[in-house]
CSV table of N, CA, C and O in Angstrom, one decimal:
chain,number,residue,atom,x,y,z
A,106,UNK,N,22.5,-1.0,-57.1
A,106,UNK,CA,23.5,-0.4,-57.0
A,106,UNK,C,23.3,0.6,-58.4
A,106,UNK,O,23.7,-0.1,-59.2
A,107,UNK,N,23.8,1.6,-58.0
A,107,UNK,CA,23.5,2.1,-59.1
A,107,UNK,C,24.8,2.7,-60.3
A,107,UNK,O,24.5,3.2,-61.5
A,108,UNK,N,26.3,1.5,-60.2
A,108,UNK,CA,27.2,1.8,-60.5
A,108,UNK,C,27.9,3.4,-60.8
A,108,UNK,O,28.8,3.0,-61.7
A,109,UNK,N,27.5,4.3,-59.9
A,109,UNK,CA,28.1,6.1,-59.6
A,109,UNK,C,29.9,6.0,-59.5
A,109,UNK,O,29.9,7.1,-59.9
A,110,UNK,N,30.0,5.2,-58.6
A,110,UNK,CA,31.0,5.1,-58.1
A,110,UNK,C,31.2,5.4,-56.8
A,110,UNK,O,31.9,5.8,-56.9
A,111,UNK,N,29.9,6.0,-56.5
A,111,UNK,CA,30.2,6.6,-55.2
A,111,UNK,C,28.8,5.8,-54.3
A,111,UNK,O,27.9,4.9,-55.0
A,112,UNK,N,28.5,6.1,-52.9
A,112,UNK,CA,27.5,4.7,-51.9
A,112,UNK,C,27.1,6.5,-51.6
A,112,UNK,O,27.5,7.1,-50.9
A,113,UNK,N,25.8,5.7,-52.1
A,113,UNK,CA,24.4,7.0,-51.4
A,113,UNK,C,23.8,6.2,-49.6
A,113,UNK,O,24.3,4.6,-49.6
A,114,UNK,N,23.3,7.1,-49.2
A,114,UNK,CA,22.9,6.2,-47.8
A,114,UNK,C,22.2,4.8,-47.9
A,114,UNK,O,22.3,4.2,-47.2
A,115,UNK,N,21.2,4.8,-48.9
A,115,UNK,CA,20.4,3.0,-49.2
A,115,UNK,C,21.9,2.1,-49.5
A,115,UNK,O,21.0,1.0,-49.1
A,116,UNK,N,22.4,2.7,-49.9
A,116,UNK,CA,23.6,1.5,-50.6
A,116,UNK,C,24.3,0.6,-49.6
A,116,UNK,O,24.7,0.2,-49.2
A,117,UNK,N,24.3,1.9,-48.8
A,117,UNK,CA,25.6,1.7,-47.5
A,117,UNK,C,24.8,1.1,-46.3
A,117,UNK,O,24.5,-0.2,-45.8
A,118,UNK,N,23.4,1.4,-46.0
A,118,UNK,CA,23.0,0.1,-45.6
A,118,UNK,C,22.8,-1.0,-45.8
A,118,UNK,O,22.9,-1.9,-44.9
A,119,UNK,N,21.8,-1.4,-46.9
A,119,UNK,CA,22.2,-2.6,-47.4
A,119,UNK,C,23.4,-2.9,-47.2
A,119,UNK,O,23.6,-4.1,-47.1
A,120,UNK,N,24.4,-2.8,-47.5
A,120,UNK,CA,26.0,-3.1,-47.5
A,120,UNK,C,25.8,-3.6,-46.0
A,120,UNK,O,26.7,-4.8,-46.0
A,121,UNK,N,25.7,-2.9,-44.9
A,121,UNK,CA,25.7,-3.1,-43.7
A,121,UNK,C,24.9,-4.6,-43.3
A,121,UNK,O,25.7,-5.7,-42.8
A,122,UNK,N,23.8,-4.9,-44.1
A,122,UNK,CA,22.8,-5.9,-43.8
A,122,UNK,C,23.9,-7.2,-44.7
A,122,UNK,O,24.4,-8.1,-44.1
A,123,UNK,N,24.4,-6.8,-45.9
A,123,UNK,CA,24.7,-7.8,-46.6
A,123,UNK,C,26.5,-8.7,-45.8
A,123,UNK,O,26.5,-9.4,-45.6
A,124,UNK,N,26.8,-7.7,-45.2
A,124,UNK,CA,28.1,-8.1,-44.6
A,124,UNK,C,28.2,-8.3,-43.1
A,124,UNK,O,28.9,-8.0,-42.3
A,125,UNK,N,27.0,-8.3,-42.9
A,125,UNK,CA,26.6,-8.7,-41.3
A,125,UNK,C,26.5,-8.1,-40.2
A,125,UNK,O,27.3,-8.2,-39.3
A,126,UNK,N,26.8,-7.2,-40.1
A,126,UNK,CA,27.6,-5.7,-39.9
A,126,UNK,C,26.2,-5.2,-39.0
A,126,UNK,O,25.5,-4.1,-39.4
A,127,UNK,N,26.2,-5.5,-37.8
A,127,UNK,CA,24.3,-5.2,-36.8
A,127,UNK,C,24.2,-4.2,-36.2
A,127,UNK,O,25.5,-3.6,-35.0
A,128,UNK,N,24.3,-3.3,-36.5
A,128,UNK,CA,24.0,-1.3,-36.0
A,128,UNK,C,22.6,-0.5,-36.1
A,128,UNK,O,22.5,-1.2,-37.1
A,129,UNK,N,22.3,-0.1,-35.4
A,129,UNK,CA,21.0,0.4,-35.2
A,129,UNK,C,20.9,1.5,-36.7
A,129,UNK,O,22.0,2.3,-36.9
A,130,UNK,N,19.7,1.4,-36.9
A,130,UNK,CA,20.1,2.6,-38.5
A,130,UNK,C,20.1,3.7,-38.5
A,130,UNK,O,20.6,4.5,-38.6
A,131,UNK,N,19.6,4.5,-37.0
A,131,UNK,CA,19.3,5.6,-36.6
A,131,UNK,C,20.8,6.1,-37.2
A,131,UNK,O,21.2,7.3,-36.9
A,132,UNK,N,21.6,4.8,-35.9
A,132,UNK,CA,23.1,5.1,-36.0
A,132,UNK,C,24.3,5.3,-36.6
A,132,UNK,O,24.7,6.1,-37.3
A,133,UNK,N,23.8,4.6,-37.8
A,133,UNK,CA,24.1,4.3,-39.3
A,133,UNK,C,24.1,5.4,-39.9
A,133,UNK,O,24.9,5.9,-40.7
A,134,UNK,N,22.7,5.8,-40.2
A,134,UNK,CA,22.4,7.2,-40.7
A,134,UNK,C,23.6,8.3,-40.4
A,134,UNK,O,24.1,9.1,-41.2
A,135,UNK,N,23.8,9.0,-39.8
A,135,UNK,CA,24.1,9.4,-38.6
A,135,UNK,C,25.3,8.9,-38.5
A,135,UNK,O,26.3,10.4,-39.3
A,136,UNK,N,26.0,8.4,-38.6
A,136,UNK,CA,27.8,8.4,-38.9
A,136,UNK,C,27.8,8.1,-40.7
A,136,UNK,O,29.0,9.3,-40.6
A,137,UNK,N,26.9,8.1,-41.3
A,137,UNK,CA,27.1,8.3,-42.9
A,137,UNK,C,27.1,9.3,-43.0
A,137,UNK,O,27.7,10.6,-44.0
A,138,UNK,N,26.5,10.1,-42.7
A,138,UNK,CA,26.1,11.7,-43.1
A,138,UNK,C,26.7,12.5,-42.3
A,138,UNK,O,27.5,13.2,-42.9
A,139,UNK,N,27.6,12.2,-41.5
A,139,UNK,CA,28.7,12.6,-40.9
A,139,UNK,C,30.3,12.5,-41.5
A,139,UNK,O,30.9,13.5,-42.2
A,140,UNK,N,30.4,11.3,-42.5
A,140,UNK,CA,30.7,10.8,-43.3
A,140,UNK,C,31.5,11.6,-44.3
A,140,UNK,O,32.1,12.2,-45.3
A,141,UNK,N,29.9,11.7,-45.0
A,141,UNK,CA,29.6,12.5,-46.4
A,141,UNK,C,29.9,14.1,-46.0
A,141,UNK,O,30.5,14.7,-47.0
A,142,UNK,N,29.2,14.7,-45.1
A,142,UNK,CA,29.3,16.0,-44.7
A,142,UNK,C,31.2,16.2,-44.6
A,142,UNK,O,31.7,17.5,-45.3
A,143,UNK,N,32.0,15.6,-44.2
A,143,UNK,CA,32.9,15.3,-44.0
A,143,UNK,C,33.7,15.9,-45.0
A,143,UNK,O,35.2,16.5,-45.4
A,144,UNK,N,33.4,15.1,-46.0
A,144,UNK,CA,34.1,15.0,-47.7
A,144,UNK,C,33.6,16.2,-48.4
A,144,UNK,O,33.9,15.7,-49.2
A,145,UNK,N,32.8,16.6,-48.1
A,145,UNK,CA,31.4,18.1,-48.8
A,145,UNK,C,31.4,17.1,-49.8
A,145,UNK,O,31.1,18.2,-50.3
A,146,UNK,N,31.2,16.1,-49.8
A,146,UNK,CA,30.3,15.4,-51.2
A,146,UNK,C,28.6,16.1,-51.8
A,146,UNK,O,28.5,16.1,-52.2
A,147,UNK,N,28.2,16.2,-50.7
A,147,UNK,CA,27.0,16.5,-50.3
A,147,UNK,C,26.6,18.4,-51.4
A,147,UNK,O,26.0,18.7,-52.2
A,148,UNK,N,27.8,18.8,-50.5
A,148,UNK,CA,27.6,20.7,-50.7
A,148,UNK,C,28.3,20.6,-52.4
A,148,UNK,O,27.8,21.6,-52.8
A,149,UNK,N,29.5,19.9,-52.8
A,149,UNK,CA,29.9,20.4,-53.6
A,149,UNK,C,29.1,19.7,-55.1
A,149,UNK,O,28.9,20.3,-55.7
A,150,UNK,N,27.9,18.2,-55.0
A,150,UNK,CA,27.1,18.2,-55.6
A,150,UNK,C,25.5,18.9,-55.9
A,150,UNK,O,24.9,18.1,-56.7
A,151,UNK,N,25.7,19.1,-54.8
A,151,UNK,CA,24.1,20.2,-54.4
A,151,UNK,C,23.3,18.5,-54.5
A,151,UNK,O,22.1,18.7,-54.9
A,152,UNK,N,23.4,17.2,-54.4
A,152,UNK,CA,22.4,16.3,-54.5
A,152,UNK,C,22.5,15.4,-52.8
A,152,UNK,O,23.4,16.1,-51.9
A,153,UNK,N,21.9,13.8,-53.3
A,153,UNK,CA,22.2,13.4,-52.0
A,153,UNK,C,23.2,13.2,-51.5
A,153,UNK,O,24.2,13.1,-52.0
A,154,UNK,N,23.7,12.7,-50.2
A,154,UNK,CA,25.0,12.9,-49.7
A,154,UNK,C,25.9,11.8,-50.0
A,154,UNK,O,24.8,10.3,-50.2
A,155,UNK,N,26.8,11.6,-50.2
A,155,UNK,CA,27.1,10.2,-51.3
A,155,UNK,C,28.9,10.3,-50.6
A,155,UNK,O,29.4,11.1,-50.3
A,156,UNK,N,29.6,9.0,-50.4
A,156,UNK,CA,30.6,8.4,-50.4
A,156,UNK,C,31.5,8.1,-51.5
A,156,UNK,O,30.6,7.1,-51.5
A,157,UNK,N,33.3,7.8,-51.3
A,157,UNK,CA,33.4,7.3,-51.9
A,157,UNK,C,33.8,5.8,-51.4
A,157,UNK,O,33.6,5.1,-50.5
A,158,UNK,N,33.9,5.0,-52.4
A,158,UNK,CA,34.2,3.6,-51.2
A,158,UNK,C,35.7,3.1,-50.8
A,158,UNK,O,35.2,2.4,-50.2
A,159,UNK,N,36.3,3.7,-50.9
A,159,UNK,CA,37.4,3.9,-49.5
A,159,UNK,C,37.0,4.4,-48.6
A,159,UNK,O,37.1,4.4,-47.5
A,160,UNK,N,36.3,6.1,-48.8
A,160,UNK,CA,35.7,6.1,-47.7
A,160,UNK,C,34.4,5.1,-46.4
A,160,UNK,O,34.3,5.2,-45.8
A,161,UNK,N,33.9,4.7,-47.3
A,161,UNK,CA,32.8,3.6,-47.4
A,161,UNK,C,33.6,2.8,-45.8
A,161,UNK,O,33.0,2.5,-45.5
A,162,UNK,N,34.8,1.9,-46.9
A,162,UNK,CA,35.4,1.2,-45.9
A,162,UNK,C,36.5,2.1,-45.1
A,162,UNK,O,36.6,1.4,-43.7
A,163,UNK,N,36.5,2.9,-45.0
A,163,UNK,CA,37.0,3.9,-43.7
A,163,UNK,C,36.1,4.1,-42.9
A,163,UNK,O,35.9,4.0,-41.6
A,164,UNK,N,34.5,4.1,-43.1
A,164,UNK,CA,33.7,4.1,-42.1
A,164,UNK,C,33.2,2.5,-41.2
A,164,UNK,O,32.7,2.5,-40.6
A,165,UNK,N,33.6,1.6,-42.3
A,165,UNK,CA,33.4,0.5,-41.9
A,165,UNK,C,34.2,0.2,-40.9
A,165,UNK,O,33.6,-0.5,-39.8
A,166,UNK,N,35.5,0.1,-40.8
A,166,UNK,CA,36.5,-0.2,-40.1
A,166,UNK,C,36.3,1.6,-39.1
A,166,UNK,O,36.4,0.0,-37.8
A,167,UNK,N,35.9,2.1,-39.0
A,167,UNK,CA,35.3,2.9,-37.8
A,167,UNK,C,34.3,2.1,-36.8
A,167,UNK,O,34.6,2.1,-35.6
A,168,UNK,N,33.4,1.9,-37.8
A,168,UNK,CA,32.2,0.8,-37.0
A,168,UNK,C,32.4,-0.6,-36.8
A,168,UNK,O,32.4,-0.2,-35.4
A,169,UNK,N,33.5,-1.1,-37.1
A,169,UNK,CA,33.8,-2.5,-36.5
A,169,UNK,C,35.1,-2.3,-35.4
A,169,UNK,O,34.4,-2.7,-34.5
A,170,UNK,N,35.8,-0.4,-35.7
A,170,UNK,CA,36.4,-0.8,-34.6
A,170,UNK,C,35.4,0.2,-32.8
A,170,UNK,O,36.0,-0.5,-31.9
A,171,UNK,N,34.5,0.8,-33.2
A,171,UNK,CA,33.7,0.9,-32.0
A,171,UNK,C,32.8,-0.1,-31.5
A,171,UNK,O,32.9,-0.7,-30.4
A,172,UNK,N,32.1,-1.2,-32.8
A,172,UNK,CA,32.0,-1.9,-31.9
A,172,UNK,C,32.5,-3.2,-31.2
A,172,UNK,O,32.1,-4.1,-30.4
A,173,UNK,N,33.6,-3.1,-31.3
A,173,UNK,CA,35.2,-4.1,-30.6
A,173,UNK,C,35.7,-2.9,-29.3
A,173,UNK,O,36.8,-3.6,-28.9
A,174,UNK,N,34.7,-2.2,-29.0
A,174,UNK,CA,35.1,-1.5,-27.9
A,174,UNK,C,36.5,-1.0,-27.7
A,174,UNK,O,37.3,-0.8,-26.9
A,175,UNK,N,36.7,-0.8,-29.3
A,175,UNK,CA,38.0,0.2,-29.1
A,175,UNK,C,39.5,-0.4,-29.7
A,175,UNK,O,40.1,0.1,-29.7
A,176,UNK,N,39.6,-1.8,-29.5
A,176,UNK,CA,40.5,-2.8,-30.3
A,176,UNK,C,40.4,-3.2,-31.3
A,176,UNK,O,39.8,-2.7,-31.9
A,177,UNK,N,41.7,-2.2,-31.5
A,177,UNK,CA,42.2,-1.9,-32.9
A,177,UNK,C,42.0,-3.3,-33.0
A,177,UNK,O,43.2,-4.9,-33.0
A,178,UNK,N,41.8,-4.4,-34.3
A,178,UNK,CA,41.0,-5.1,-34.9
A,178,UNK,C,41.1,-5.3,-36.6
A,178,UNK,O,41.0,-3.9,-37.2
A,179,UNK,N,42.0,-5.4,-37.6
A,179,UNK,CA,41.6,-5.3,-39.1
A,179,UNK,C,40.5,-5.9,-39.3
A,179,UNK,O,40.0,-6.7,-38.8
A,180,UNK,N,39.9,-5.6,-40.3
A,180,UNK,CA,38.5,-6.0,-41.4
A,180,UNK,C,38.6,-7.3,-41.4
A,180,UNK,O,39.9,-8.2,-42.2
A,181,UNK,N,38.0,-8.4,-40.8
A,181,UNK,CA,38.3,-9.8,-41.2
A,181,UNK,C,38.0,-10.9,-42.3
A,181,UNK,O,38.6,-11.6,-42.9
A,182,UNK,N,36.9,-10.2,-42.9
A,182,UNK,CA,36.4,-10.4,-43.6
A,182,UNK,C,37.4,-9.9,-44.9
A,182,UNK,O,38.4,-11.0,-45.7
A,183,UNK,N,38.2,-9.0,-45.1
A,183,UNK,CA,39.4,-8.1,-46.0
A,183,UNK,C,40.0,-9.7,-45.8
A,183,UNK,O,41.1,-10.4,-46.7
A,184,UNK,N,41.0,-10.1,-44.5
A,184,UNK,CA,41.9,-9.6,-43.7
A,184,UNK,C,41.6,-11.8,-44.7
A,184,UNK,O,42.6,-12.2,-45.3
A,185,UNK,N,40.7,-12.2,-44.7
A,185,UNK,CA,40.5,-13.6,-44.4
A,185,UNK,C,40.8,-13.6,-46.4
A,185,UNK,O,41.1,-15.0,-47.0
A,186,UNK,N,40.1,-12.9,-46.8
A,186,UNK,CA,39.9,-13.0,-48.6
A,186,UNK,C,41.2,-12.8,-49.0
A,186,UNK,O,41.5,-13.0,-50.4
A,187,UNK,N,41.6,-11.6,-48.8
A,187,UNK,CA,43.3,-10.7,-49.4
A,187,UNK,C,44.4,-11.0,-48.8
A,187,UNK,O,45.2,-10.7,-49.1
A,188,UNK,N,44.1,-11.9,-47.9
A,188,UNK,CA,45.5,-11.2,-46.5
A,188,UNK,C,45.9,-10.1,-46.1
A,188,UNK,O,45.6,-9.0,-46.1
A,189,UNK,N,46.1,-10.2,-44.5
A,189,UNK,CA,46.3,-9.5,-43.8
A,189,UNK,C,47.2,-8.2,-43.7
A,189,UNK,O,47.5,-7.5,-43.0
A,190,UNK,N,48.2,-8.9,-44.7
A,190,UNK,CA,49.2,-7.8,-45.2
A,190,UNK,C,48.7,-7.0,-46.2
A,190,UNK,O,49.7,-6.6,-46.7
A,191,UNK,N,47.8,-7.5,-46.9
A,191,UNK,CA,46.9,-6.1,-48.0
A,191,UNK,C,46.7,-5.0,-47.9
A,191,UNK,O,45.8,-4.6,-46.1
A,192,UNK,N,46.7,-3.9,-47.8
A,192,UNK,CA,45.9,-3.1,-47.7
A,192,UNK,C,44.7,-2.7,-48.6
A,192,UNK,O,44.1,-1.6,-48.8
A,193,UNK,N,45.5,-2.8,-50.2
A,193,UNK,CA,45.0,-2.9,-51.2
A,193,UNK,C,44.7,-3.6,-51.8
A,193,UNK,O,45.5,-4.6,-52.1
A,194,UNK,N,43.2,-3.3,-52.6
A,194,UNK,CA,43.4,-4.8,-53.9
A,194,UNK,C,42.9,-3.9,-55.2
A,194,UNK,O,42.1,-2.7,-55.3
A,195,UNK,N,43.0,-5.0,-55.9
A,195,UNK,CA,42.7,-4.8,-58.0
A,195,UNK,C,41.7,-5.0,-58.0
A,195,UNK,O,40.6,-5.5,-57.3
A,196,UNK,N,40.9,-4.5,-58.7
A,196,UNK,CA,39.8,-4.4,-59.1
A,196,UNK,C,39.4,-6.0,-59.6
A,196,UNK,O,38.0,-6.7,-58.8
A,197,UNK,N,40.2,-6.6,-60.1
A,197,UNK,CA,40.0,-8.0,-60.4
A,197,UNK,C,40.1,-8.6,-59.5
A,197,UNK,O,39.7,-10.0,-59.9
A,198,UNK,N,41.0,-8.9,-58.6
A,198,UNK,CA,40.8,-9.5,-57.3
A,198,UNK,C,39.6,-9.7,-56.4
A,198,UNK,O,38.8,-10.4,-55.8
A,199,UNK,N,39.5,-8.2,-56.2
A,199,UNK,CA,37.8,-8.1,-55.2
A,199,UNK,C,37.1,-8.6,-56.3
A,199,UNK,O,36.5,-9.8,-55.9
A,200,UNK,N,36.8,-8.8,-58.4
A,200,UNK,CA,36.0,-9.4,-58.6
A,200,UNK,C,35.7,-11.0,-58.0
A,200,UNK,O,34.7,-11.3,-57.6
A,201,UNK,N,37.0,-11.2,-58.5
A,201,UNK,CA,37.1,-12.7,-58.3
A,201,UNK,C,37.3,-13.1,-56.9
A,201,UNK,O,36.6,-14.4,-56.5
A,202,UNK,N,38.2,-12.8,-56.2
A,202,UNK,CA,38.1,-13.3,-54.8
A,202,UNK,C,37.0,-12.8,-53.4
A,202,UNK,O,36.7,-14.0,-53.1
A,203,UNK,N,36.1,-11.8,-54.4
A,203,UNK,CA,35.9,-11.2,-53.3
A,203,UNK,C,33.7,-11.6,-53.7
A,203,UNK,O,33.3,-12.7,-53.1
A,204,UNK,N,33.4,-10.9,-54.5
A,204,UNK,CA,32.1,-10.7,-55.1
A,204,UNK,C,32.0,-12.5,-55.5
A,204,UNK,O,31.1,-13.4,-55.3
A,205,UNK,N,32.9,-13.1,-56.6
A,205,UNK,CA,32.7,-14.3,-57.0
A,205,UNK,C,32.9,-15.9,-56.3
A,205,UNK,O,31.7,-16.6,-56.0
A,206,UNK,N,34.0,-15.2,-55.6
A,206,UNK,CA,34.7,-16.5,-55.3
A,206,UNK,C,33.7,-16.5,-53.8
A,206,UNK,O,33.1,-17.6,-53.1
A,207,UNK,N,33.8,-15.3,-52.7
A,207,UNK,CA,33.8,-15.3,-51.1
A,207,UNK,C,31.5,-15.2,-51.3
A,207,UNK,O,31.1,-15.4,-50.7
A,208,UNK,N,31.3,-14.0,-52.0
A,208,UNK,CA,29.4,-13.9,-52.1
A,208,UNK,C,29.0,-14.6,-53.2
A,208,UNK,O,27.8,-14.1,-52.7
A,209,UNK,N,29.7,-15.4,-53.3
A,209,UNK,CA,28.9,-16.3,-54.4
A,209,UNK,C,28.1,-15.7,-56.1
A,209,UNK,O,27.2,-15.9,-56.1
A,210,UNK,N,28.4,-14.7,-56.3
A,210,UNK,CA,28.0,-13.3,-57.4
A,210,UNK,C,28.5,-13.9,-59.0
A,210,UNK,O,29.5,-12.9,-59.1
A,211,UNK,N,28.5,-15.4,-59.0
A,211,UNK,CA,29.5,-15.5,-60.2
A,211,UNK,C,28.8,-14.8,-61.6
A,211,UNK,O,29.7,-14.9,-62.5
A,212,UNK,N,28.1,-14.3,-61.6
A,212,UNK,CA,27.3,-13.4,-62.9
A,212,UNK,C,27.5,-11.7,-62.4
A,212,UNK,O,27.7,-10.7,-63.6
A,213,UNK,N,29.0,-11.9,-61.2
A,213,UNK,CA,29.0,-10.2,-61.1
A,213,UNK,C,30.3,-10.2,-62.5
A,213,UNK,O,31.0,-10.9,-62.8
A,214,UNK,N,30.4,-8.7,-63.3
A,214,UNK,CA,30.8,-8.1,-63.6
A,214,UNK,C,32.1,-7.1,-63.4
A,214,UNK,O,31.9,-6.7,-62.2
A,215,UNK,N,33.3,-6.8,-64.3
A,215,UNK,CA,34.0,-5.6,-64.2
A,215,UNK,C,33.2,-4.3,-63.6
A,215,UNK,O,33.3,-3.1,-62.9
A,216,UNK,N,31.9,-4.3,-64.7
A,216,UNK,CA,31.7,-3.5,-64.6
A,216,UNK,C,30.7,-2.9,-63.4
A,216,UNK,O,30.3,-1.7,-62.8
A,217,UNK,N,30.0,-3.8,-62.7
A,217,UNK,CA,29.7,-4.3,-61.4
A,217,UNK,C,30.3,-3.7,-60.1
A,217,UNK,O,30.1,-2.7,-59.3
A,218,UNK,N,31.6,-3.5,-60.7
A,218,UNK,CA,33.1,-3.5,-59.4
A,218,UNK,C,32.8,-1.9,-59.4
A,218,UNK,O,33.3,-1.1,-58.9
A,219,UNK,N,33.3,-1.4,-60.7
A,219,UNK,CA,33.4,0.2,-61.6
A,219,UNK,C,32.3,1.0,-60.6
A,219,UNK,O,32.1,1.7,-59.4
């Protein structure tokens, strides 16, 4: 992770593996590029396509929705860690409840989350 605050394609593909989302690489790349072009980050910065953290979450939900044949289901990992009634979490909550507790990345810092 380059800690830029943006997520590039290689980081997105790594994330899919890390959270056990199984999708063909070609499809994941296509969806990523569609999301990046939808938000015009590649055109604005004239660089490699990137998406924000929130756009990444939106894309993950879309993938999950499609994998479940269109059934509306909240992200089970998010729900199990933060609660089904939550839509957003703080940096501290993400660090402590997800990275440190769930992922067992005890050496993770606030800077890693940013």
